[in-house]
């Protein structure tokens, strides 16, 4: 009997992951666009804060994404669904990446990319906290992922927070405010502007 119980466990876990991933995908598909300001705090393995940045993001399906963070690490990131451009003003450099599978697992791109195959990419679990809050935890199936785990917190269906843990046990906490769901966004918003004097590096794009 004991062996039978253990043998059933993986199947039960996978079934739970499939259900959770489908529910998360259903929530995210309802986001035709998402825009918000954010505070990003990074804490190390000991729980000590090592960095804080503020900024704004905009996302629009299918595939459009804009991220802007201010000092001390000013950075602009834009995706058109095929490539990702990263502009670092301090370095006077723009790097253009092809939107391959590894880049597509960047957490924020869940707001603009395809979410129909979440269960293929992640093991997903969920829990409810009271009547209004739901948490989804995503653990990448690939060992080459950019993170070890990702937790998304929704309040009344609205994404409020992302918590990402990397392989060095650092935790990045993104808290969103001034959230606007499904507001019309012109595609011109998702264009990266930078001086003609910066260096442009194309990494497989």
Coordinates of N, CA and C in Angstrom, one line a residue, residues 37-172:
X37 N 3.3 51.6 -11.7 CA 4.6 52.0 -11.1 C 5.0 50.8 -10.2
X38 N 6.3 50.8 -9.9 CA 6.8 49.7 -9.0 C 7.9 50.2 -8.1
X39 N 8.1 49.5 -7.0 CA 9.3 49.5 -6.1 C 9.9 48.1 -6.1
X40 N 11.2 48.1 -6.5 CA 11.8 46.8 -6.5 C 12.9 46.8 -5.4
X41 N 12.8 45.8 -4.5 CA 13.7 45.6 -3.4 C 14.4 44.3 -3.5
X42 N 15.7 44.3 -3.4 CA 16.5 43.1 -3.5 C 17.1 42.8 -2.1
X43 N 16.9 41.6 -1.6 CA 17.5 41.2 -0.3 C 18.4 40.0 -0.6
X44 N 19.5 39.9 0.2 CA 20.4 38.8 0.1 C 20.0 37.6 0.9
X45 N 20.8 36.5 0.9 CA 20.4 35.3 1.6 C 20.2 35.5 3.0
X46 N 20.8 36.5 3.6 CA 20.7 36.8 5.1 C 19.4 37.6 5.3
X47 N 18.7 38.1 4.3 CA 17.6 38.9 4.5 C 17.9 40.4 4.6
X48 N 19.1 40.7 4.2 CA 19.5 42.2 4.3 C 19.2 42.8 2.9
X49 N 18.6 44.0 3.0 CA 18.3 44.7 1.7 C 19.6 45.2 1.1
X50 N 19.8 44.9 -0.2 CA 21.0 45.3 -0.8 C 20.8 46.3 -2.0
X51 N 19.5 46.5 -2.3 CA 19.2 47.4 -3.4 C 17.7 47.8 -3.4
X52 N 17.4 49.0 -3.8 CA 16.1 49.5 -4.0 C 16.0 50.4 -5.2
X53 N 15.1 50.0 -6.1 CA 14.9 50.9 -7.3 C 13.4 51.1 -7.5
X54 N 13.1 52.2 -8.2 CA 11.7 52.5 -8.6 C 11.6 52.7 -10.0
X55 N 10.4 52.5 -10.6 CA 10.2 52.7 -12.0 C 8.8 52.4 -12.4
X56 N 8.6 52.1 -13.7 CA 7.3 51.9 -14.3 C 7.4 50.9 -15.3
X57 N 6.3 50.2 -15.5 CA 6.2 49.2 -16.6 C 4.9 49.3 -17.3
X58 N 4.9 48.9 -18.6 CA 3.7 48.8 -19.4 C 3.8 47.5 -20.2
X59 N 2.7 46.8 -20.3 CA 2.6 45.6 -21.1 C 1.3 45.5 -21.9
X60 N 1.4 45.0 -23.1 CA 0.3 44.9 -23.9 C 0.4 43.6 -24.8
X61 N -0.7 42.8 -24.8 CA -0.6 41.6 -25.6 C -1.0 41.9 -27.1
X62 N -0.4 41.2 -28.0 CA 0.6 40.2 -27.8 C 2.0 40.7 -27.9
X63 N 2.8 40.5 -26.9 CA 4.3 40.6 -27.0 C 4.9 42.0 -26.7
X64 N 4.1 43.0 -26.4 CA 4.7 44.3 -26.3 C 4.9 44.6 -24.8
X65 N 6.2 45.1 -24.5 CA 6.6 45.3 -23.1 C 7.5 46.5 -23.0
X66 N 7.3 47.3 -21.9 CA 8.2 48.5 -21.7 C 8.5 48.5 -20.2
X67 N 9.8 48.7 -19.8 CA 10.2 48.7 -18.4 C 11.2 49.9 -18.3
X68 N 11.0 50.7 -17.3 CA 11.9 51.8 -17.0 C 12.2 51.9 -15.5
X69 N 13.4 51.8 -15.2 CA 13.8 51.9 -13.8 C 14.7 53.1 -13.6
X70 N 14.7 53.8 -12.4 CA 15.4 55.0 -12.2 C 16.7 54.7 -11.4
X71 N 17.3 55.8 -11.0 CA 18.6 55.7 -10.2 C 18.3 54.8 -9.0
X72 N 19.3 54.1 -8.4 CA 20.7 54.1 -8.9 C 21.0 53.3 -10.1
X73 N 20.1 52.5 -10.5 CA 20.4 51.6 -11.7 C 19.4 51.9 -12.8
X74 N 19.6 53.1 -13.5 CA 18.7 53.5 -14.5 C 18.8 52.5 -15.7
X75 N 17.7 52.0 -16.2 CA 17.6 51.0 -17.3 C 16.3 51.1 -18.0
X76 N 16.3 50.9 -19.3 CA 15.1 50.8 -20.1 C 15.1 49.5 -20.9
X77 N 14.0 48.8 -20.8 CA 13.9 47.5 -21.5 C 12.6 47.5 -22.4
X78 N 12.7 47.2 -23.7 CA 11.5 47.2 -24.5 C 11.5 45.9 -25.3
X79 N 10.3 45.3 -25.5 CA 10.2 44.1 -26.3 C 9.1 44.3 -27.3
X80 N 9.3 43.9 -28.5 CA 8.2 44.0 -29.6 C 7.7 42.6 -29.9
X81 N 8.0 41.6 -29.0 CA 7.5 40.3 -29.2 C 8.5 39.4 -30.0
X82 N 9.5 40.0 -30.6 CA 10.5 39.2 -31.4 C 11.9 39.5 -30.8
X83 N 12.2 40.7 -30.4 CA 13.4 41.1 -29.8 C 13.2 41.9 -28.5
X84 N 14.3 41.9 -27.8 CA 14.3 42.7 -26.5 C 15.5 43.7 -26.6
X85 N 15.2 45.0 -26.4 CA 16.3 46.0 -26.4 C 16.5 46.4 -25.0
X86 N 17.7 46.5 -24.5 CA 18.1 46.9 -23.2 C 19.0 48.1 -23.3
X87 N 18.6 49.2 -22.8 CA 19.4 50.5 -22.8 C 19.9 50.8 -21.4
X88 N 21.2 50.9 -21.3 CA 21.8 51.3 -20.0 C 22.5 52.6 -20.2
X89 N 21.8 53.7 -19.8 CA 22.3 55.1 -20.0 C 23.8 55.3 -19.5
X90 N 24.0 54.7 -18.3 CA 25.4 54.9 -17.6 C 26.5 54.3 -18.5
X91 N 26.1 53.2 -19.2 CA 27.1 52.5 -20.0 C 27.1 53.1 -21.5
X92 N 26.1 53.9 -21.7 CA 25.9 54.4 -23.1 C 25.9 53.2 -24.1
X93 N 25.0 52.3 -23.8 CA 25.0 51.0 -24.5 C 23.6 50.5 -24.6
X94 N 23.3 50.0 -25.8 CA 22.0 49.2 -26.1 C 22.4 47.8 -26.5
X95 N 21.8 46.8 -25.9 CA 22.0 45.4 -26.2 C 20.6 44.9 -26.8
X96 N 20.7 44.3 -28.0 CA 19.5 43.7 -28.6 C 19.6 42.2 -28.6
X97 N 18.6 41.6 -27.9 CA 18.6 40.1 -27.8 C 17.4 39.6 -28.6
X98 N 17.6 38.4 -29.2 CA 16.5 37.7 -29.8 C 15.6 37.1 -28.6
X99 N 14.3 37.1 -28.8 CA 13.4 36.7 -27.7 C 13.4 35.2 -27.7
X100 N 14.5 34.5 -27.3 CA 14.5 33.1 -27.3 C 13.8 32.5 -26.0
X101 N 13.9 31.2 -25.8 CA 13.1 30.6 -24.7 C 13.6 31.1 -23.4
X102 N 14.9 31.3 -23.2 CA 15.4 31.7 -21.9 C 14.9 33.1 -21.6
X103 N 15.0 34.0 -22.5 CA 14.5 35.4 -22.3 C 13.0 35.4 -22.0
X104 N 12.3 34.5 -22.7 CA 10.8 34.5 -22.5 C 10.4 34.1 -21.1
X105 N 11.3 33.5 -20.3 CA 11.0 33.1 -19.0 C 11.2 34.3 -18.0
X106 N 11.6 35.4 -18.5 CA 11.7 36.6 -17.7 C 10.3 36.9 -17.0
X107 N 10.2 37.0 -15.7 CA 8.9 37.0 -15.1 C 7.9 38.1 -15.6
X108 N 8.4 39.3 -15.8 CA 7.6 40.4 -16.2 C 6.9 40.1 -17.6
X109 N 7.6 39.3 -18.4 CA 7.0 39.0 -19.7 C 5.8 38.1 -19.7
X110 N 5.5 37.6 -18.5 CA 4.2 36.9 -18.3 C 3.0 37.8 -18.6
X111 N 3.2 39.1 -18.5 CA 2.2 40.1 -18.6 C 1.9 40.4 -20.1
X112 N 2.8 40.0 -21.0 CA 2.6 40.3 -22.4 C 2.8 39.1 -23.3
X113 N 3.4 38.1 -22.9 CA 3.7 36.9 -23.7 C 2.6 35.9 -23.7
X114 N 2.9 34.8 -24.4 CA 2.0 33.7 -24.4 C 2.0 32.9 -23.1
X115 N 0.8 32.6 -22.6 CA 0.7 31.9 -21.3 C 0.0 30.6 -21.4
X116 N -0.3 30.1 -22.6 CA -1.0 28.9 -22.7 C -0.2 27.7 -22.4
X117 N 1.1 27.8 -22.3 CA 1.9 26.6 -22.1 C 2.7 26.7 -20.7
X118 N 2.1 27.4 -19.8 CA 2.7 27.6 -18.5 C 3.1 26.3 -17.8
X119 N 2.3 25.3 -17.9 CA 2.5 24.0 -17.2 C 3.7 23.3 -17.9
X120 N 4.0 23.5 -19.1 CA 5.2 22.9 -19.8 C 6.5 23.6 -19.3
X121 N 6.4 24.8 -18.9 CA 7.6 25.6 -18.5 C 7.8 25.6 -17.0
X122 N 6.7 25.5 -16.2 CA 6.8 25.7 -14.8 C 6.0 24.6 -14.1
X123 N 6.4 24.2 -12.9 CA 5.5 23.6 -11.9 C 4.8 24.7 -11.2
X124 N 3.5 24.6 -11.2 CA 2.7 25.7 -10.6 C 1.9 25.2 -9.4
X125 N 1.9 26.0 -8.3 CA 1.0 25.7 -7.2 C 0.3 27.0 -6.8
X126 N -0.8 26.8 -6.1 CA -1.6 28.0 -5.7 C -2.2 27.9 -4.3
X127 N -2.5 29.0 -3.7 CA -3.2 29.0 -2.5 C -4.0 30.3 -2.3
X128 N -5.1 30.2 -1.6 CA -6.0 31.4 -1.4 C -5.7 31.9 0.0
X129 N -5.7 33.2 0.2 CA -5.6 33.9 1.5 C -6.8 34.7 1.7
X130 N -7.7 34.3 2.5 CA -9.0 35.0 2.7 C -9.8 34.9 1.4
X131 N -10.7 35.9 1.3 CA -11.6 35.9 0.1 C -11.1 36.6 -1.1
X132 N -10.0 37.4 -0.9 CA -9.7 38.3 -2.0 C -8.3 38.1 -2.6
X133 N -7.4 37.4 -1.8 CA -6.0 37.2 -2.2 C -5.7 35.8 -2.7
X134 N -5.0 35.7 -3.8 CA -4.5 34.4 -4.3 C -3.0 34.5 -4.7
X135 N -2.3 33.4 -4.3 CA -0.9 33.4 -4.6 C -0.6 32.2 -5.5
X136 N 0.2 32.4 -6.6 CA 0.6 31.4 -7.5 C 2.2 31.3 -7.4
X137 N 2.7 30.1 -7.2 CA 4.2 29.9 -7.1 C 4.6 29.1 -8.3
X138 N 5.6 29.6 -9.1 CA 6.0 29.0 -10.3 C 7.5 28.5 -10.1
X139 N 7.8 27.3 -10.3 CA 9.1 26.7 -10.3 C 9.5 26.2 -11.7
X140 N 10.5 26.8 -12.3 CA 10.9 26.5 -13.7 C 11.3 25.0 -13.8
X141 N 10.9 24.3 -14.8 CA 11.3 23.0 -15.1 C 12.7 22.9 -15.7
X142 N 13.1 23.9 -16.3 CA 14.4 24.0 -17.0 C 15.5 24.4 -15.9
X143 N 16.7 23.7 -15.9 CA 17.7 24.1 -15.0 C 18.4 25.4 -15.5
X144 N 18.1 25.9 -16.7 CA 18.8 27.1 -17.2 C 18.0 28.3 -17.0
X145 N 16.9 28.2 -16.2 CA 16.1 29.4 -16.0 C 16.8 30.5 -15.3
X146 N 16.2 31.7 -15.4 CA 16.8 32.9 -14.8 C 16.5 33.0 -13.3
X147 N 15.6 32.1 -12.8 CA 15.2 32.2 -11.4 C 14.9 30.8 -10.9
X148 N 14.8 30.6 -9.6 CA 14.5 29.3 -9.0 C 13.0 29.2 -8.7
X149 N 12.4 30.3 -8.2 CA 11.0 30.3 -7.9 C 10.5 31.7 -8.1
X150 N 9.2 31.8 -8.4 CA 8.5 33.1 -8.6 C 7.1 33.0 -8.0
X151 N 6.8 34.0 -7.2 CA 5.5 34.0 -6.6 C 4.7 35.2 -7.0
X152 N 3.5 35.0 -7.6 CA 2.7 36.1 -8.0 C 1.5 36.3 -7.0
X153 N 1.3 37.5 -6.5 CA 0.2 37.7 -5.6 C -0.9 38.6 -6.3
X154 N -2.1 38.1 -6.3 CA -3.2 38.8 -6.9 C -4.2 39.2 -5.8
X155 N -4.7 40.4 -5.8 CA -5.8 40.9 -4.9 C -7.0 41.3 -5.8
X156 N -8.1 40.5 -5.6 CA -9.3 40.7 -6.5 C -8.9 40.7 -8.0
X157 N -8.1 39.7 -8.3 CA -7.7 39.5 -9.7 C -6.7 40.5 -10.3
X158 N -6.2 41.4 -9.4 CA -5.2 42.4 -9.9 C -3.8 42.0 -9.3
X159 N -2.8 41.9 -10.2 CA -1.5 41.6 -9.8 C -0.9 42.7 -9.0
X160 N -0.5 42.3 -7.7 CA 0.0 43.3 -6.8 C 1.5 43.2 -6.5
X161 N 2.0 41.9 -6.7 CA 3.4 41.7 -6.2 C 4.0 40.5 -7.0
X162 N 5.3 40.6 -7.2 CA 6.1 39.5 -7.7 C 7.3 39.3 -6.8
X163 N 7.5 38.0 -6.4 CA 8.7 37.7 -5.6 C 9.5 36.7 -6.3
X164 N 10.7 37.0 -6.7 CA 11.6 36.1 -7.5 C 12.8 35.7 -6.7
X165 N 13.1 34.4 -6.5 CA 14.3 34.0 -5.9 C 15.3 33.4 -6.9
X166 N 16.5 33.8 -6.9 CA 17.5 33.3 -7.9 C 18.4 32.2 -7.3
X167 N 19.3 31.7 -8.1 CA 20.1 30.6 -7.7 C 21.1 30.9 -6.5
X168 N 21.3 32.2 -6.3 CA 22.2 32.6 -5.2 C 21.4 33.0 -3.9
X169 N 20.1 32.6 -3.9 CA 19.2 32.8 -2.8 C 18.9 34.3 -2.6
X170 N 19.2 35.1 -3.6 CA 18.7 36.5 -3.5 C 17.2 36.6 -3.9
X171 N 16.5 37.5 -3.2 CA 15.1 37.6 -3.4 C 14.9 39.0 -4.0
X172 N 14.2 39.1 -5.1 CA 13.8 40.4 -5.7 C 12.3 40.5 -5.5

